[in-house]
Amino acid sequence: MTGTYGINYGKISDNIPAPEDVLRLLRMNKIKNIRIYDADSRVLRAFSGSGIEISVCLPNELLKDVSLNGSIALEWIQVNLQPYLPGTSIRGIAVGNEILGGDTSISEALVPAVRSVYRALRRLGLTNTIEVSTPHSEAIFSSTYPPSNGTFKESMMPYLGPLLRFFNRVGSPLYINAYPFLAYKFDPSHIDINYALFQPNKGIVDPKTKLHYDNMFDAMVDATYVALEKLGYTKMQVIVSETGWASKGDDNEAGADPKNARTYNFNLHKRLMKKKGTPYRPKMMAKGYVFALFNENLKPGPTSERNFGLFKADGSIAYDIGFKGLVSSASSKCKIRKLQIIALFLTNLEQGWIQD
């Protein structure tokens, strides 16, 4: 990741713009780094020559096979990635997504799968341009508060230990999915929402390091650096692979509304574009990918899962953080109103309330 700010381009939806239009949207807003959750040929083809750096994902369901047979990793890269190189700037392969903390059998396959993918890239002469990584959820931590208490779960170490040793050897960063939104959602009575949203607040002072934190994002990143340091990895970079705030949620999802989503994402963009480090690692630029580009209407789970997008499905902005949409918000509202009127007309016609 050569920039400091990127976006996750998820596609669990049946109504978002085509990849060619997505490329236009990203260019309009000068976004140069994206992550996708597959290796969609339509996206890789459309982004050829764009210069936008893409991290693709080897799906979770392939991990076991790839871990047992290196030729599968080689074939996957040759079929899914090589045809688009070097025109499309594929810069990373995420081997699975949030593997640790879930199915133990897949956890056991993670390190062998990562090694298989790396060996395949090395055989193809691509290790200098394509990075191997895997993003983790907060499930890998036993403690993150205060940041100086950052510690990985002991139960994760049989998998995380060899993974970190391998990443340290090949120079890969550690990717984490860090969501102040989720922390606030589960404990709104004890977390200052302004601290979660990068808004003015008294913050916290870490009793051990004496460092002051005025936002939870930096604290989460520094807790990861501390956890790495406790294992002897003082130079490994931490990159946030996902972070964001839902603009809508269920009744029990505290803080999920457009105002908070706008505030978090506006301030996150401003913070990352400063290209500064964190209190604990001031010389290591903070980098992150916001989740997500679009609201995805087919995502399962609570309402918030379908409302993390910076943009609505039609390409208009979900709220204003300074980005431009493919269509204006006014045009989007007008179109919705027209569809509502048409639907009402058809309903009345079916019920016989409108005569021929």
Short mmCIF file of C-alpha atoms in Angstrom, two decimals:
data_model
loop_
_atom_site.label_atom_id
_atom_site.label_comp_id
_atom_site.label_asym_id
_atom_site.label_seq_id
_atom_site.Cartn_x
_atom_site.Cartn_y
_atom_site.Cartn_z
CA MET A 1 0.00 0.00 0.00
CA THR A 2 1.84 3.08 -1.25
CA GLY A 3 -0.85 5.53 -0.11
CA THR A 4 -2.32 5.99 3.35
CA TYR A 5 -6.05 5.92 2.51
CA GLY A 6 -7.89 3.21 0.63
CA ILE A 7 -11.40 1.77 0.28
CA ASN A 8 -12.83 -1.75 0.45
CA TYR A 9 -14.86 -2.47 -2.68
CA GLY A 10 -17.35 -5.13 -1.58
CA LYS A 11 -19.91 -6.51 -4.04
CA ILE A 12 -22.46 -8.51 -2.02
CA SER A 13 -25.21 -6.69 -3.85
CA ASP A 14 -27.37 -6.90 -6.96
CA ASN A 15 -27.70 -3.18 -7.66
CA ILE A 16 -24.29 -1.46 -7.49
CA PRO A 17 -22.58 0.15 -10.50
CA ALA A 18 -20.55 -1.80 -13.04
CA PRO A 19 -16.75 -1.95 -12.51
CA GLU A 20 -16.19 0.62 -15.28
CA ASP A 21 -18.40 3.10 -13.44
CA VAL A 22 -16.73 2.24 -10.14
CA LEU A 23 -13.37 3.09 -11.71
CA ARG A 24 -14.79 6.47 -12.79
CA LEU A 25 -16.07 7.06 -9.25
CA LEU A 26 -12.69 6.27 -7.69
CA ARG A 27 -10.85 8.50 -10.16
CA MET A 28 -13.26 11.37 -9.48
CA ASN A 29 -12.36 11.12 -5.80
CA LYS A 30 -8.63 10.45 -6.28
CA ILE A 31 -8.75 7.06 -4.54
CA LYS A 32 -5.62 5.10 -5.44
CA ASN A 33 -5.85 2.01 -3.22
CA ILE A 34 -8.65 -0.56 -3.01
CA ARG A 35 -9.23 -4.03 -1.62
CA ILE A 36 -11.63 -6.54 -3.17
CA TYR A 37 -12.82 -9.77 -1.56
CA ASP A 38 -12.18 -12.02 -4.54
CA ALA A 39 -10.27 -11.85 -7.83
CA ASP A 40 -13.18 -10.75 -10.04
CA SER A 41 -12.03 -10.75 -13.66
CA ARG A 42 -14.49 -7.95 -14.52
CA VAL A 43 -12.86 -5.66 -11.97
CA LEU A 44 -9.28 -6.59 -12.86
CA ARG A 45 -9.99 -6.09 -16.55
CA ALA A 46 -11.79 -2.77 -16.06
CA PHE A 47 -8.98 -1.37 -13.88
CA SER A 48 -6.22 -2.12 -16.39
CA GLY A 49 -4.10 0.95 -17.00
CA SER A 50 -5.79 2.92 -14.22
CA GLY A 51 -2.83 2.90 -11.84
CA ILE A 52 -5.16 2.13 -8.94
CA GLU A 53 -3.49 -0.40 -6.66
CA ILE A 54 -5.60 -3.45 -5.88
CA SER A 55 -5.36 -6.09 -3.18
CA VAL A 56 -7.28 -9.24 -4.12
CA CYS A 57 -8.42 -12.06 -1.85
CA LEU A 58 -8.02 -15.83 -1.99
CA PRO A 59 -11.43 -16.96 -0.64
CA ASN A 60 -11.68 -18.72 2.72
CA GLU A 61 -13.17 -21.81 1.10
CA LEU A 62 -9.95 -22.43 -0.87
CA LEU A 63 -7.58 -22.30 2.10
CA LYS A 64 -7.62 -25.99 2.94
CA ASP A 65 -6.92 -27.07 -0.64
CA VAL A 66 -4.19 -24.46 -1.11
CA SER A 67 -2.57 -25.43 2.20
CA LEU A 68 -2.30 -29.06 1.09
CA ASN A 69 -1.30 -28.55 -2.52
CA GLY A 70 1.00 -25.74 -3.66
CA SER A 71 0.10 -26.36 -7.29
CA ILE A 72 -3.44 -25.11 -6.56
CA ALA A 73 -2.03 -21.77 -5.37
CA LEU A 74 0.11 -21.57 -8.50
CA GLU A 75 -2.82 -22.36 -10.77
CA TRP A 76 -5.07 -19.85 -8.97
CA ILE A 77 -2.55 -17.05 -9.56
CA GLN A 78 -1.92 -18.09 -13.17
CA VAL A 79 -5.63 -18.22 -14.00
CA ASN A 80 -6.98 -15.33 -11.92
CA LEU A 81 -4.16 -12.78 -11.75
CA GLN A 82 -1.44 -13.27 -14.36
CA PRO A 83 -3.63 -12.51 -17.40
CA TYR A 84 -4.12 -8.96 -16.06
CA LEU A 85 -0.48 -8.23 -15.21
CA PRO A 86 1.23 -5.85 -15.52
CA GLY A 87 -1.58 -3.65 -16.88
CA THR A 88 -3.64 -3.95 -13.72
CA SER A 89 -1.75 -2.92 -10.60
CA ILE A 90 -2.34 -5.97 -8.41
CA ARG A 91 -0.25 -5.26 -5.33
CA GLY A 92 -1.44 -7.78 -2.75
CA ILE A 93 -3.10 -11.11 -2.08
CA ALA A 94 -5.04 -11.47 1.15
CA VAL A 95 -5.08 -15.16 2.00
CA GLY A 96 -8.55 -15.49 3.47
CA ASN A 97 -10.37 -12.95 5.63
CA GLU A 98 -10.62 -12.98 9.43
CA ILE A 99 -9.63 -16.63 9.66
CA LEU A 100 -8.31 -16.77 13.22
CA GLY A 101 -10.95 -16.93 15.90
CA GLY A 102 -13.35 -18.93 13.72
CA ASP A 103 -13.26 -22.50 12.41
CA THR A 104 -10.20 -24.24 13.93
CA SER A 105 -9.68 -26.47 10.90
CA ILE A 106 -9.36 -23.40 8.66
CA SER A 107 -7.09 -21.73 11.23
CA GLU A 108 -4.74 -24.70 10.96
CA ALA A 109 -4.67 -24.26 7.19
CA LEU A 110 -3.81 -20.54 7.27
CA VAL A 111 -0.02 -20.61 7.61
CA PRO A 112 0.52 -23.45 5.08
CA ALA A 113 -1.80 -21.61 2.65
CA VAL A 114 0.10 -18.33 3.08
CA ARG A 115 3.38 -20.15 2.43
CA SER A 116 1.95 -21.86 -0.65
CA VAL A 117 0.79 -18.54 -2.10
CA TYR A 118 4.17 -16.93 -1.41
CA ARG A 119 6.07 -19.84 -3.01
CA ALA A 120 3.82 -19.61 -6.06
CA LEU A 121 4.51 -15.88 -6.38
CA ARG A 122 8.23 -16.50 -5.99
CA ARG A 123 8.14 -19.17 -8.71
CA LEU A 124 6.42 -16.66 -11.01
CA GLY A 125 8.84 -13.86 -10.11
CA LEU A 126 6.12 -11.71 -8.52
CA THR A 127 7.21 -11.39 -4.88
CA ASN A 128 8.69 -7.93 -5.48
CA THR A 129 5.38 -6.51 -6.67
CA ILE A 130 2.68 -8.58 -4.94
CA GLU A 131 2.53 -8.75 -1.15
CA VAL A 132 1.06 -11.70 0.78
CA SER A 133 -1.04 -10.93 3.86
CA THR A 134 -4.14 -11.93 5.79
CA PRO A 135 -6.46 -9.57 7.73
CA HIS A 136 -7.49 -10.27 11.31
CA SER A 137 -10.42 -9.25 13.46
CA GLU A 138 -10.18 -8.10 17.07
CA ALA A 139 -10.72 -11.77 18.01
CA ILE A 140 -6.95 -12.33 18.01
CA PHE A 141 -6.49 -10.03 21.03
CA SER A 142 -6.94 -10.82 24.70
CA SER A 143 -6.50 -7.15 25.60
CA THR A 144 -6.28 -3.83 23.78
CA TYR A 145 -7.00 -1.34 26.59
CA PRO A 146 -5.09 0.65 27.48
CA PRO A 147 -2.83 0.36 24.40
CA SER A 148 0.16 -0.65 26.55
CA ASN A 149 -1.82 -3.77 27.53
CA GLY A 150 -2.08 -4.89 23.91
CA THR A 151 -1.72 -8.69 23.94
CA PHE A 152 -2.58 -11.50 21.57
CA LYS A 153 -4.67 -14.39 22.86
CA GLU A 154 -2.61 -17.34 23.98
CA SER A 155 -5.03 -19.64 22.16
CA MET A 156 -4.12 -17.88 18.88
CA MET A 157 -0.37 -18.35 19.21
CA PRO A 158 -0.15 -21.84 17.64
CA TYR A 159 -1.33 -20.16 14.43
CA LEU A 160 -0.37 -16.53 14.89
CA GLY A 161 3.16 -17.30 16.09
CA PRO A 162 4.39 -19.04 12.91
CA LEU A 163 2.39 -16.59 10.77
CA LEU A 164 4.18 -13.60 12.30
CA ARG A 165 7.55 -15.30 11.95
CA PHE A 166 6.87 -15.85 8.27
CA PHE A 167 5.62 -12.30 7.70
CA ASN A 168 8.67 -10.94 9.50
CA ARG A 169 10.93 -12.95 7.20
CA VAL A 170 9.25 -11.87 3.94
CA GLY A 171 8.51 -8.27 5.03
CA SER A 172 4.71 -8.37 5.13
CA PRO A 173 2.73 -6.05 7.44
CA LEU A 174 0.12 -7.22 9.94
CA TYR A 175 -3.38 -6.28 8.80
CA ILE A 176 -6.15 -5.74 11.35
CA ASN A 177 -9.82 -4.85 11.05
CA ALA A 178 -10.33 -2.08 13.61
CA TYR A 179 -13.85 -0.79 14.24
CA PRO A 180 -14.45 1.86 16.91
CA PHE A 181 -18.09 1.57 15.80
CA LEU A 182 -18.30 -2.02 17.03
CA ALA A 183 -16.59 -1.16 20.30
CA TYR A 184 -19.08 1.67 20.89
CA LYS A 185 -22.05 -0.42 19.75
CA PHE A 186 -21.35 -3.11 22.34
CA ASP A 187 -20.54 -0.74 25.22
CA PRO A 188 -22.07 2.72 24.66
CA SER A 189 -22.42 3.45 28.36
CA HIS A 190 -18.66 3.29 28.99
CA ILE A 191 -17.21 4.69 25.75
CA ASP A 192 -17.28 8.39 24.91
CA ILE A 193 -18.71 8.57 21.40
CA ASN A 194 -16.56 11.62 20.68
CA TYR A 195 -13.47 9.51 21.42
CA ALA A 196 -14.73 6.95 18.90
CA LEU A 197 -15.54 9.60 16.27
CA PHE A 198 -12.28 11.64 16.35
CA GLN A 199 -14.25 14.52 17.86
CA PRO A 200 -12.91 16.83 20.61
CA ASN A 201 -12.76 14.99 23.93
CA LYS A 202 -10.48 14.64 26.95
CA GLY A 203 -9.17 11.32 25.64
CA ILE A 204 -7.18 8.86 27.73
CA VAL A 205 -3.64 8.79 29.09
CA ASP A 206 -2.00 5.38 29.02
CA PRO A 207 -0.79 4.85 32.60
CA LYS A 208 2.30 2.94 31.48
CA THR A 209 3.55 4.90 28.48
CA LYS A 210 2.05 8.25 29.58
CA LEU A 211 0.97 8.77 25.99
CA HIS A 212 -2.25 10.68 25.35
CA TYR A 213 -4.88 9.32 22.96
CA ASP A 214 -7.70 11.48 21.67
CA ASN A 215 -9.23 8.82 19.41
CA MET A 216 -9.88 5.08 19.56
CA PHE A 217 -8.51 4.36 16.07
CA ASP A 218 -4.96 5.31 17.08
CA ALA A 219 -5.34 3.42 20.35
CA MET A 220 -6.37 0.24 18.51
CA VAL A 221 -3.40 0.49 16.15
CA ASP A 222 -0.96 1.11 18.99
CA ALA A 223 -2.34 -1.82 20.99
CA THR A 224 -1.38 -3.95 18.00
CA TYR A 225 2.12 -2.48 17.87
CA VAL A 226 2.53 -3.22 21.59
CA ALA A 227 1.32 -6.81 21.14
CA LEU A 228 3.82 -7.28 18.31
CA GLU A 229 6.61 -5.74 20.35
CA LYS A 230 5.97 -8.17 23.20
CA LEU A 231 6.77 -10.95 20.72
CA GLY A 232 9.92 -9.23 19.50
CA TYR A 233 8.54 -7.67 16.30
CA THR A 234 9.51 -4.04 16.70
CA LYS A 235 9.67 -3.14 13.02
CA MET A 236 6.60 -4.89 11.59
CA GLN A 237 4.12 -2.40 10.15
CA VAL A 238 0.44 -2.44 11.12
CA ILE A 239 -2.13 -1.55 8.45
CA VAL A 240 -5.86 -1.29 9.09
CA SER A 241 -7.56 -3.45 6.47
CA GLU A 242 -11.08 -2.43 7.48
CA THR A 243 -12.59 0.39 9.50
CA GLY A 244 -15.84 2.28 9.12
CA TRP A 245 -19.14 3.33 10.64
CA ALA A 246 -22.67 2.23 9.75
CA SER A 247 -25.18 4.89 8.72
CA LYS A 248 -28.16 2.76 9.74
CA GLY A 249 -28.73 -0.07 12.19
CA ASP A 250 -31.21 -2.01 14.24
CA ASP A 251 -32.68 -0.60 17.44
CA ASN A 252 -29.96 -2.31 19.51
CA GLU A 253 -27.10 -0.97 17.37
CA ALA A 254 -26.06 2.16 19.24
CA GLY A 255 -24.56 4.97 17.20
CA ALA A 256 -25.54 3.66 13.76
CA ASP A 257 -26.87 6.77 12.02
CA PRO A 258 -25.89 9.05 9.11
CA LYS A 259 -24.54 11.84 11.31
CA ASN A 260 -22.09 9.58 13.15
CA ALA A 261 -21.10 7.76 9.96
CA ARG A 262 -20.39 11.05 8.25
CA THR A 263 -18.41 12.35 11.24
CA TYR A 264 -16.28 9.21 11.58
CA ASN A 265 -15.48 8.84 7.91
CA PHE A 266 -14.80 12.54 7.36
CA ASN A 267 -12.41 12.63 10.31
CA LEU A 268 -10.81 9.28 9.39
CA HIS A 269 -10.03 10.55 5.89
CA LYS A 270 -8.60 13.78 7.28
CA ARG A 271 -6.51 11.88 9.84
CA LEU A 272 -5.04 9.38 7.33
CA MET A 273 -4.32 12.03 4.71
CA LYS A 274 -2.06 13.82 7.22
CA LYS A 275 0.38 10.91 6.70
CA LYS A 276 1.37 10.89 10.35
CA GLY A 277 2.14 8.11 12.78
CA THR A 278 0.48 7.13 16.04
CA PRO A 279 1.51 8.18 19.56
CA TYR A 280 3.44 4.92 20.08
CA ARG A 281 4.87 4.76 16.53
CA PRO A 282 5.15 8.43 15.48
CA LYS A 283 7.48 7.66 12.55
CA MET A 284 5.29 4.87 11.12
CA MET A 285 2.59 6.41 8.93
CA ALA A 286 -0.90 5.22 9.81
CA LYS A 287 -2.59 3.53 6.85
CA GLY A 288 -6.07 2.15 6.45
CA TYR A 289 -8.89 1.06 4.16
CA VAL A 290 -12.38 2.33 4.94
CA PHE A 291 -15.25 -0.12 4.80
CA ALA A 292 -16.95 0.24 2.45
CA LEU A 293 -17.41 1.77 -0.97
CA PHE A 294 -21.14 0.93 -1.32
CA ASN A 295 -24.08 -0.10 0.80
CA GLU A 296 -24.45 -3.82 -0.01
CA ASN A 297 -28.07 -4.89 0.01
CA LEU A 298 -27.49 -8.66 0.05
CA LYS A 299 -25.18 -8.85 3.06
CA PRO A 300 -26.59 -11.04 5.84
CA GLY A 301 -26.69 -10.07 9.50
CA PRO A 302 -27.95 -6.97 11.30
CA THR A 303 -29.07 -3.87 9.41
CA SER A 304 -25.71 -2.17 9.95
CA GLU A 305 -24.00 -4.75 7.72
CA ARG A 306 -25.87 -3.38 4.72
CA ASN A 307 -25.19 0.27 5.52
CA PHE A 308 -21.44 0.87 5.75
CA GLY A 309 -21.13 2.44 2.31
CA LEU A 310 -19.75 5.88 1.56
CA PHE A 311 -21.97 5.68 -1.53
CA LYS A 312 -25.46 4.42 -2.20
CA ALA A 313 -26.09 1.71 -4.76
CA ASP A 314 -26.82 4.24 -7.52
CA GLY A 315 -23.44 5.91 -7.02
CA SER A 316 -24.70 8.95 -5.15
CA ILE A 317 -23.04 9.87 -1.85
CA ALA A 318 -24.55 8.35 1.29
CA TYR A 319 -23.51 11.53 3.17
CA ASP A 320 -21.10 14.35 2.50
CA ILE A 321 -17.43 13.86 3.42
CA GLY A 322 -16.15 15.82 0.44
CA PHE A 323 -16.45 13.06 -2.16
CA LYS A 324 -18.30 13.33 -5.48
CA GLY A 325 -20.94 10.83 -6.56
CA LEU A 326 -21.73 9.40 -9.98
CA VAL A 327 -25.10 11.15 -9.66
CA SER A 328 -26.11 14.01 -7.39
CA SER A 329 -28.04 13.34 -4.20
CA ALA A 330 -30.87 15.51 -5.55
CA SER A 331 -31.09 13.40 -8.73
CA SER A 332 -31.05 10.24 -6.62
CA LYS A 333 -33.91 11.47 -4.41
CA CYS A 334 -35.90 12.55 -7.48
CA LYS A 335 -35.46 9.12 -9.07
CA ILE A 336 -36.57 7.37 -5.87
CA ARG A 337 -39.63 9.62 -5.66
CA LYS A 338 -40.56 8.84 -9.27
CA LEU A 339 -40.27 5.11 -8.60
CA GLN A 340 -42.46 5.49 -5.51
CA ILE A 341 -45.10 7.33 -7.54
CA ILE A 342 -45.02 4.66 -10.26
CA ALA A 343 -45.30 1.89 -7.65
CA LEU A 344 -48.26 3.66 -6.04
CA PHE A 345 -49.93 4.10 -9.43
CA LEU A 346 -49.53 0.42 -10.30
CA THR A 347 -50.86 -0.64 -6.90
CA ASN A 348 -53.94 1.55 -7.32
CA LEU A 349 -54.44 0.26 -10.86
CA GLU A 350 -54.34 -3.36 -9.68
CA GLN A 351 -56.87 -2.62 -6.97
CA GLY A 352 -59.25 -0.98 -9.44
CA TRP A 353 -59.00 2.49 -7.92
CA ILE A 354 -57.98 3.97 -11.28
CA GLN A 355 -60.36 3.57 -14.21
CA ASP A 356 -59.21 3.05 -17.79
#
